[in-house]
């Protein structure tokens, strides 16, 4: 009986191991997706597989990988270290790794740079992982998914992003280099969230990063984008799946799913250089503002002693060096003098500490709203793709995205109206003598009330810090429409009209 029991146990273990190719651990590891009754991997390089039909046959790919593991094949162990580890664990085989993770990496942070309005592909923001080293920032790496868009014109860029003609790769690079691009070149704010995952999973993440060097993936703006692939990457090392494929996947969705699963430990926020500068510069007197401008434009050996002036100048200096190269030499010269003066005053802190929140917060990415109009009409809206960042008027910045949002309009003297906001984008930044940040707004919608109508507008202008908590704005643009949004009624034909918008807002 003991003999038969041992045979039964061994046979049962073998059967379980043979079925490993059906588990989420294996299908996630090779990025398989179910297509009807079969599978297909979204990895697009044959080198990512050890069998000829590995892209569509997870069973054969597992069987060939198992043979290589049993043989302790050196190439397989080096190229696919996490695959090798998982197979040894599933089959009780000796685990003799040839690749070891960096033990100095003690935690992982997921970073969310906000929207970069100059790039359509980054209008939802971006995501990347930071492999935090106990040796500090200079020894830490980021792991992210990027597309190769080089050589594409503006129109080809949009077409290729929608049709999947771009190739995307997972890339690991030094953190300190990439953060300079986001902070000083693209001027994006970044929110960081520390992930709550055990050390073993952190090590497996590093092993899998080595495997990902063997492949590329097709890139699509809406679904197979940076957010989707960061979610798929986390699926590999988490206990349960974080995401599955949906028509549109945004970075905020990944953050919100992590927060819902209690996988975020803390949150901290890094302001952009321009926003820090505007906060300081707008509070200076006109004479002090002129002094800051002179430090940018004119080389001097005697910088002012006012620490607020020097701090304002230094807070924007790196951004201007990266974006206005003719000024670089003058700014670098005056930077040295400014730091020397602040050091003499023992005031060396230019950038304030990042804002920390002990409890991570979900990102508002969808919305419901009900509004009342002057004519007694009621507006009911659902916003499936929504982001809005209204900041205190002292900072003056507004970033807003609203897309594919249906709205029902009801009123006592009107028939029901149904319309949809196709896209509504606002990018409003304060204008001053140093940062020539112009503002713009784009909106496009279609609707139906007895007959169809359309309304598309684009406006370009400036916003100013007028006085404390007050914004003065002026916009000039064009409006192509057959709907009068003020009278709230359909027009007899489509008109192209100029639009002028002047306004002053006061925060109470």
XYZ file of N, CA and C in Angstrom, residues 159-352:
582
model
N -1.544 58.243 -37.144
C -2.009 57.035 -37.830
C -1.314 55.787 -37.290
N 0.006 55.860 -37.168
C 0.762 54.691 -36.687
C 0.400 54.329 -35.252
N 0.132 55.340 -34.435
C -0.254 55.064 -33.053
C -1.612 54.413 -32.940
N -2.512 54.732 -33.865
C -3.849 54.130 -33.850
C -3.873 52.753 -34.499
N -2.959 52.515 -35.446
C -2.978 51.270 -36.221
C -1.972 50.230 -35.734
N -1.173 50.546 -34.720
C -0.219 49.577 -34.186
C 1.038 49.420 -35.006
N 1.411 50.439 -35.777
C 2.613 50.346 -36.602
C 3.895 50.723 -35.867
N 3.767 51.161 -34.626
C 4.947 51.427 -33.815
C 5.340 50.159 -33.052
N 6.636 49.980 -32.860
C 7.131 48.911 -31.994
C 7.449 49.486 -30.625
N 7.128 48.722 -29.597
C 7.402 49.159 -28.232
C 8.277 48.161 -27.502
N 9.096 48.681 -26.580
C 10.017 47.854 -25.799
C 9.935 48.224 -24.325
N 10.227 47.257 -23.487
C 10.521 47.542 -22.090
C 11.987 47.971 -22.010
N 12.218 49.062 -21.336
C 13.562 49.624 -21.259
C 13.918 49.888 -19.804
N 15.127 49.490 -19.420
C 15.642 49.787 -18.083
C 16.787 50.777 -18.235
N 16.683 51.903 -17.536
C 17.697 52.940 -17.641
C 17.835 53.677 -16.315
N 18.933 54.427 -16.127
C 19.149 55.123 -14.854
C 18.040 56.126 -14.552
N 17.598 56.128 -13.319
C 16.504 57.016 -12.898
C 16.893 58.486 -13.015
N 18.098 58.838 -12.601
C 18.470 60.249 -12.542
C 18.492 60.887 -13.931
N 18.762 60.099 -14.975
C 18.748 60.648 -16.334
C 17.322 60.914 -16.800
N 16.426 59.975 -16.552
C 15.053 60.124 -17.032
C 14.314 61.216 -16.281
N 14.573 61.351 -14.997
C 13.846 62.350 -14.222
C 14.180 63.749 -14.699
N 15.374 63.945 -15.259
C 15.728 65.251 -15.812
C 14.860 65.581 -17.022
N 14.580 64.571 -17.854
C 13.708 64.803 -19.012
C 12.325 65.254 -18.568
N 11.743 64.562 -17.591
C 10.402 64.889 -17.147
C 10.345 66.240 -16.435
N 11.349 66.531 -15.613
C 11.311 67.726 -14.789
C 11.756 68.970 -15.535
N 12.823 68.846 -16.329
C 13.426 70.036 -16.922
C 13.181 70.190 -18.419
N 12.839 69.113 -19.112
C 12.614 69.213 -20.545
C 11.124 69.296 -20.860
N 10.349 68.354 -20.336
C 8.911 68.321 -20.606
C 8.100 69.034 -19.530
N 8.743 69.351 -18.400
C 8.094 70.085 -17.320
C 6.797 69.404 -16.854
N 6.911 68.152 -16.478
C 5.751 67.404 -16.026
C 5.832 67.176 -14.520
N 4.676 67.254 -13.891
C 4.598 66.896 -12.485
C 4.569 65.376 -12.368
N 5.079 64.870 -11.265
C 5.133 63.416 -11.079
C 4.585 63.068 -9.698
N 3.693 62.092 -9.670
C 3.213 61.540 -8.409
C 3.788 60.135 -8.268
N 4.356 59.849 -7.097
C 5.001 58.567 -6.836
C 4.161 57.776 -5.829
N 4.099 56.458 -6.047
C 3.392 55.565 -5.137
C 4.306 54.380 -4.835
N 4.604 54.174 -3.572
C 5.443 53.030 -3.201
C 4.598 51.761 -3.175
N 5.040 50.743 -3.909
C 4.295 49.493 -4.002
C 4.525 48.616 -2.778
N 3.478 47.946 -2.372
C 3.557 47.023 -1.242
C 3.680 45.596 -1.782
N 4.908 45.208 -2.127
C 5.162 43.856 -2.615
C 6.379 43.297 -1.888
N 6.401 41.989 -1.629
C 7.514 41.392 -0.875
C 8.814 41.373 -1.674
N 9.926 41.169 -0.957
C 11.243 41.192 -1.575
C 11.394 40.134 -2.657
N 10.799 38.968 -2.458
C 10.909 37.914 -3.469
C 10.310 38.365 -4.798
N 9.190 39.098 -4.746
C 8.549 39.580 -5.967
C 9.391 40.679 -6.624
N 10.077 41.465 -5.815
C 10.976 42.490 -6.359
C 12.122 41.825 -7.119
N 12.623 40.741 -6.577
C 13.694 40.003 -7.253
C 13.185 39.381 -8.549
N 11.962 38.844 -8.520
C 11.396 38.250 -9.733
C 11.145 39.299 -10.810
N 10.778 40.496 -10.400
C 10.582 41.589 -11.354
C 11.881 41.881 -12.105
N 12.995 41.852 -11.395
C 14.290 42.086 -12.034
C 14.663 40.944 -12.988
N 14.361 39.721 -12.594
C 14.641 38.581 -13.466
C 13.810 38.662 -14.754
N 12.551 39.067 -14.605
C 11.697 39.139 -15.779
C 12.127 40.276 -16.707
N 12.672 41.344 -16.146
C 13.165 42.456 -16.967
C 14.260 41.974 -17.923
N 15.037 40.992 -17.495
C 16.072 40.413 -18.362
C 15.420 39.659 -19.518
N 14.348 38.933 -19.226
C 13.648 38.178 -20.273
C 13.028 39.107 -21.324
N 12.557 40.260 -20.884
C 11.872 41.176 -21.785
C 12.811 41.821 -22.798
N 14.109 41.694 -22.600
C 15.062 42.214 -23.577
C 15.002 41.435 -24.886
N 14.364 40.265 -24.863
C 14.325 39.397 -26.041
C 13.174 39.718 -26.991
N 12.334 40.703 -26.642
C 11.148 40.896 -27.493
C 10.727 42.351 -27.564
N 9.875 42.622 -28.530
C 9.173 43.895 -28.628
C 7.685 43.585 -28.753
N 6.867 44.618 -28.679
C 5.417 44.476 -28.760
C 4.876 45.565 -29.686
N 3.754 45.290 -30.341
C 3.071 46.342 -31.091
C 2.494 47.354 -30.101
N 2.566 48.610 -30.491
C 2.119 49.697 -29.609
C 0.880 50.372 -30.191
N -0.135 50.544 -29.354
C -1.348 51.262 -29.721
C -1.619 52.339 -28.667
N -2.113 53.502 -29.110
C -2.364 54.611 -28.192
C -3.329 54.235 -27.078
N -4.416 53.547 -27.428
C -5.523 53.416 -26.497
C -5.489 52.168 -25.615
N -5.039 51.024 -26.158
C -5.072 49.822 -25.318
C -3.681 49.233 -25.068
N -2.903 48.984 -26.092
C -1.569 48.414 -25.857
C -0.560 49.563 -25.716
N -0.697 50.305 -24.631
C 0.131 51.474 -24.376
C 0.968 51.254 -23.118
N 1.598 52.300 -22.618
C 2.476 52.146 -21.450
C 1.711 51.629 -20.242
N 0.483 52.123 -20.030
C -0.309 51.690 -18.881
C -0.649 50.201 -18.980
N -1.055 49.765 -20.163
C -1.397 48.355 -20.364
C -0.198 47.453 -20.074
N 0.959 47.804 -20.603
C 2.108 46.919 -20.444
C 2.702 46.965 -19.044
N 2.618 48.100 -18.354
C 3.020 48.122 -16.951
C 2.072 47.244 -16.140
N 0.783 47.294 -16.465
C -0.177 46.413 -15.799
C 0.099 44.948 -16.073
N 0.427 44.611 -17.327
C 0.759 43.230 -17.679
C 2.045 42.788 -16.968
N 3.013 43.677 -16.880
C 4.254 43.363 -16.178
C 3.986 43.063 -14.710
N 3.128 43.857 -14.081
C 2.792 43.623 -12.674
C 1.983 42.342 -12.505
N 1.185 41.976 -13.517
C 0.464 40.700 -13.466
C 1.417 39.527 -13.259
N 2.625 39.631 -13.827
C 3.605 38.543 -13.754
C 4.049 38.296 -12.321
N 4.146 39.344 -11.498
C 4.739 39.185 -10.166
C 3.727 39.313 -9.027
N 2.490 39.720 -9.325
C 1.487 39.846 -8.271
C 0.751 38.527 -8.069
N 0.116 38.383 -6.921
C -0.601 37.152 -6.586
C -1.866 36.973 -7.425
N -2.465 38.076 -7.859
C -3.645 38.010 -8.714
C -3.534 39.086 -9.782
N -4.257 38.888 -10.896
C -4.143 39.808 -12.017
C -4.639 41.197 -11.644
N -3.899 42.172 -12.119
C -4.264 43.565 -11.884
C -5.211 44.072 -12.961
N -4.923 43.732 -14.225
C -5.751 44.221 -15.324
C -6.001 43.113 -16.340
N -6.960 43.347 -17.175
C -7.195 42.548 -18.375
C -7.445 43.539 -19.503
N -7.530 43.060 -20.721
C -7.659 43.971 -21.854
C -9.035 44.643 -21.883
N -9.018 45.941 -22.071
C -10.227 46.730 -22.275
C -9.969 47.682 -23.446
N -11.015 48.285 -24.050
C -10.796 49.140 -25.223
C -9.864 50.316 -24.963
N -9.915 50.894 -23.762
C -9.048 52.017 -23.420
C -8.472 51.772 -22.032
N -7.167 51.879 -21.914
C -6.493 51.692 -20.627
C -5.620 52.913 -20.376
N -5.836 53.582 -19.264
C -5.095 54.793 -18.933
C -4.218 54.569 -17.705
N -3.168 55.360 -17.527
C -2.320 55.221 -16.337
C -3.086 55.365 -15.032
N -4.057 56.282 -14.995
C -4.816 56.463 -13.756
C -5.579 55.199 -13.381
N -6.005 54.429 -14.387
C -6.721 53.176 -14.110
C -5.819 52.182 -13.381
N -4.557 52.108 -13.784
C -3.615 51.199 -13.117
C -3.401 51.623 -11.667
N -3.201 52.924 -11.455
C -3.014 53.433 -10.094
C -4.239 53.126 -9.236
N -5.425 53.355 -9.773
C -6.653 53.133 -9.004
C -6.862 51.663 -8.680
N -6.480 50.764 -9.592
C -6.610 49.331 -9.314
C -5.623 48.896 -8.229
N -4.416 49.440 -8.268
C -3.445 49.139 -7.211
C -3.934 49.653 -5.855
N -4.521 50.846 -5.869
C -5.037 51.413 -4.622
C -6.202 50.581 -4.094
N -7.074 50.108 -4.995
C -8.223 49.304 -4.581
C -7.799 47.964 -3.988
N -6.661 47.440 -4.442
C -6.156 46.169 -3.925
C -5.200 46.354 -2.744
N -5.106 47.591 -2.222
C -4.240 47.914 -1.074
C -2.781 47.566 -1.358
N -2.332 47.821 -2.581
C -0.952 47.523 -2.968
C -0.079 48.773 -3.010
N -0.636 49.913 -2.553
C 0.136 51.144 -2.469
C 0.346 51.506 -1.004
N 1.595 51.812 -0.648
C 1.899 52.129 0.754
C 1.822 53.619 1.049
N 2.400 54.456 0.198
C 2.345 55.890 0.417
C 2.484 56.621 -0.907
N 2.122 57.889 -0.875
C 2.115 58.710 -2.082
C 2.875 60.001 -1.812
N 3.673 60.429 -2.777
C 4.287 61.752 -2.671
C 4.363 62.386 -4.045
N 4.342 63.715 -4.044
C 4.111 64.486 -5.262
C 5.248 65.465 -5.498
N 5.756 65.478 -6.739
C 6.850 66.371 -7.128
C 6.323 67.397 -8.122
N 6.400 68.675 -7.752
C 5.925 69.733 -8.630
C 6.885 69.953 -9.790
N 6.353 70.467 -10.894
C 7.185 70.782 -12.048
C 7.982 72.054 -11.783
N 9.046 72.236 -12.554
C 9.905 73.410 -12.381
C 9.157 74.705 -12.672
N 8.370 74.708 -13.752
C 7.655 75.925 -14.121
C 6.629 76.289 -13.060
N 5.949 75.299 -12.505
C 4.957 75.596 -11.476
C 5.627 76.149 -10.220
N 6.751 75.567 -9.829
C 7.488 76.104 -8.681
C 7.916 77.541 -8.943
N 8.403 77.781 -10.163
C 8.850 79.125 -10.509
C 7.692 80.112 -10.477
N 6.569 79.746 -11.089
C 5.426 80.667 -11.132
C 4.944 81.021 -9.733
N 4.940 80.033 -8.841
C 4.501 80.286 -7.477
C 5.372 81.342 -6.815
N 6.679 81.263 -7.042
C 7.606 82.223 -6.448
C 7.603 83.551 -7.193
N 7.686 83.492 -8.513
C 7.828 84.695 -9.339
C 6.614 85.605 -9.213
N 5.412 85.043 -9.201
C 4.201 85.861 -9.161
C 4.029 86.596 -7.839
N 4.773 86.196 -6.820
C 4.675 86.862 -5.526
C 5.726 87.970 -5.354
N 6.607 88.124 -6.338
C 7.628 89.158 -6.271
C 7.075 90.500 -6.738
N 7.723 91.567 -6.315
C 7.363 92.898 -6.806
C 7.814 93.026 -8.256
N 7.336 94.053 -8.946
C 7.711 94.242 -10.350
C 9.212 94.467 -10.495
N 9.836 95.196 -9.538
C 11.287 95.413 -9.593
C 12.038 94.094 -9.411
N 11.558 93.286 -8.486
C 12.206 91.989 -8.256
C 12.042 91.079 -9.470
N 10.877 91.107 -10.105
C 10.671 90.310 -11.314
C 11.627 90.744 -12.422
N 11.842 92.045 -12.553
C 12.794 92.553 -13.550
C 14.206 92.078 -13.252
N 14.554 91.970 -11.974
C 15.878 91.478 -11.593
C 16.045 90.016 -12.003
N 14.991 89.221 -11.825
C 15.043 87.815 -12.235
C 15.250 87.720 -13.740
N 14.537 88.542 -14.497
C 14.670 88.537 -15.955
C 16.098 88.904 -16.357
N 16.687 89.882 -15.682
C 18.063 90.288 -15.988
C 19.057 89.164 -15.714
N 18.816 88.371 -14.676
C 19.700 87.240 -14.380
C 19.641 86.185 -15.482
N 18.518 86.128 -16.169
C 18.356 85.164 -17.263
C 18.991 85.678 -18.551
N 18.933 86.988 -18.755
C 19.346 87.555 -20.040
C 20.756 88.140 -20.045
N 21.240 88.569 -18.875
C 22.506 89.297 -18.843
C 23.480 88.654 -17.856
N 24.667 88.406 -18.320
C 25.703 87.832 -17.465
C 26.205 88.897 -16.495
N 26.361 88.528 -15.227
C 26.799 89.468 -14.212
C 27.730 88.785 -13.222
N 28.588 89.573 -12.622
C 29.485 89.063 -11.573
C 29.003 89.437 -10.184
N 27.956 90.278 -10.121
C 27.405 90.706 -8.832
C 25.905 90.437 -8.832
N 25.543 89.289 -8.308
C 24.125 88.939 -8.250
C 23.491 89.628 -7.058
N 22.169 89.826 -7.077
C 21.495 90.460 -5.931
C 21.577 89.578 -4.688
N 21.361 90.171 -3.550
C 21.437 89.421 -2.286
C 20.063 88.909 -1.829
N 18.997 89.378 -2.474
C 17.654 88.957 -2.078
C 17.471 87.467 -2.367
N 17.249 86.677 -1.335
C 17.169 85.218 -1.490
C 15.946 84.786 -2.293
N 14.835 85.540 -2.203
C 13.636 85.169 -2.959
C 13.867 85.343 -4.464
N 14.576 86.393 -4.832
C 14.910 86.612 -6.237
C 15.813 85.498 -6.753
N 16.834 85.152 -5.956
C 17.774 84.110 -6.367
C 17.091 82.755 -6.441
N 16.200 82.479 -5.513
C 15.476 81.205 -5.521
C 14.578 81.097 -6.753
N 13.891 82.185 -7.099
C 13.048 82.180 -8.292
C 13.893 81.924 -9.537
N 15.026 82.574 -9.639
C 15.909 82.391 -10.795
C 16.426 80.959 -10.881
N 16.875 80.423 -9.771
C 17.444 79.069 -9.784
C 16.376 78.012 -10.053
N 15.158 78.246 -9.595
C 14.100 77.237 -9.768
C 13.740 77.030 -11.235
N 13.974 78.043 -12.082
C 13.627 77.924 -13.502
C 14.867 77.755 -14.368
N 16.047 77.885 -13.804
C 17.279 77.934 -14.607
C 17.527 76.651 -15.401
N 17.355 75.491 -14.766
C 17.623 74.231 -15.465
C 16.626 74.012 -16.603
N 15.387 74.384 -16.386
C 14.370 74.264 -17.435
C 14.730 75.138 -18.623
N 15.156 76.372 -18.369
C 15.502 77.280 -19.456
C 16.754 76.814 -20.195
N 17.714 76.247 -19.487
C 18.920 75.726 -20.136
C 18.564 74.625 -21.124
N 17.606 73.779 -20.761
C 17.226 72.659 -21.622
C 16.295 73.059 -22.754
N 15.556 74.160 -22.593
C 14.564 74.530 -23.596
C 14.903 75.800 -24.375
N 15.884 76.566 -23.917
C 16.288 77.801 -24.596
C 17.812 77.857 -24.618
N 18.392 77.066 -25.509
C 19.847 76.908 -25.539
C 20.623 78.211 -25.729
N 20.134 79.244 -26.460
C 20.911 80.483 -26.578
C 21.171 81.168 -25.238
N 20.320 80.882 -24.243
C 20.490 81.506 -22.926
C 21.340 80.663 -21.984
N 21.731 79.469 -22.421
C 22.350 78.507 -21.512
C 23.633 79.030 -20.882
N 24.520 79.608 -21.680
C 25.810 80.051 -21.146
C 25.637 81.142 -20.094
N 24.781 82.123 -20.381
C 24.531 83.202 -19.412
C 23.933 82.656 -18.130
N 22.951 81.762 -18.255
C 22.281 81.218 -17.065
C 23.251 80.394 -16.231
N 24.073 79.576 -16.874
C 25.028 78.767 -16.123
C 26.001 79.652 -15.337
N 26.461 80.729 -15.959
C 27.382 81.648 -15.271
C 26.708 82.260 -14.044
N 25.493 82.769 -14.207
C 24.794 83.413 -13.099
C 24.326 82.415 -12.053
N 24.097 81.169 -12.464
C 23.723 80.120 -11.497
C 24.811 79.910 -10.459
N 26.040 79.859 -10.933
C 27.167 79.664 -10.002
C 27.212 80.790 -8.986
N 27.072 82.022 -9.461
C 27.102 83.178 -8.561
C 25.921 83.144 -7.589
N 24.743 82.748 -8.094
C 23.556 82.713 -7.239
C 23.696 81.676 -6.139
N 24.204 80.476 -6.491
C 24.397 79.446 -5.472
C 25.452 79.868 -4.446
N 26.486 80.547 -4.906
C 27.518 81.031 -3.977
C 26.934 82.026 -2.987
N 26.066 82.922 -3.464
C 25.454 83.913 -2.583
C 24.509 83.243 -1.584
N 23.694 82.294 -2.042
C 22.792 81.596 -1.117
C 23.567 80.763 -0.114
N 24.685 80.176 -0.553
C 25.523 79.415 0.361
C 26.097 80.322 1.434
N 26.484 81.530 1.041
C 26.999 82.490 2.023
C 25.931 82.829 3.051
N 24.665 82.869 2.593
C 23.558 83.164 3.500
C 23.037 81.910 4.216
N 23.649 80.744 3.893
C 23.221 79.461 4.449
C 21.764 79.154 4.096
N 21.397 79.477 2.842
C 20.053 79.195 2.320
C 20.208 78.456 0.997
N 20.566 77.203 1.073
C 20.897 76.435 -0.129
C 19.719 75.652 -0.696
N 18.576 75.624 -0.017
C 17.427 74.856 -0.495
C 16.638 75.667 -1.515
N 16.617 75.188 -2.764
C 15.875 75.861 -3.825
C 14.554 75.145 -4.080
N 14.624 73.836 -4.275
C 13.410 73.036 -4.508
C 12.866 72.550 -3.176
N 11.609 72.871 -2.857
C 11.029 72.357 -1.612
C 10.865 70.849 -1.656
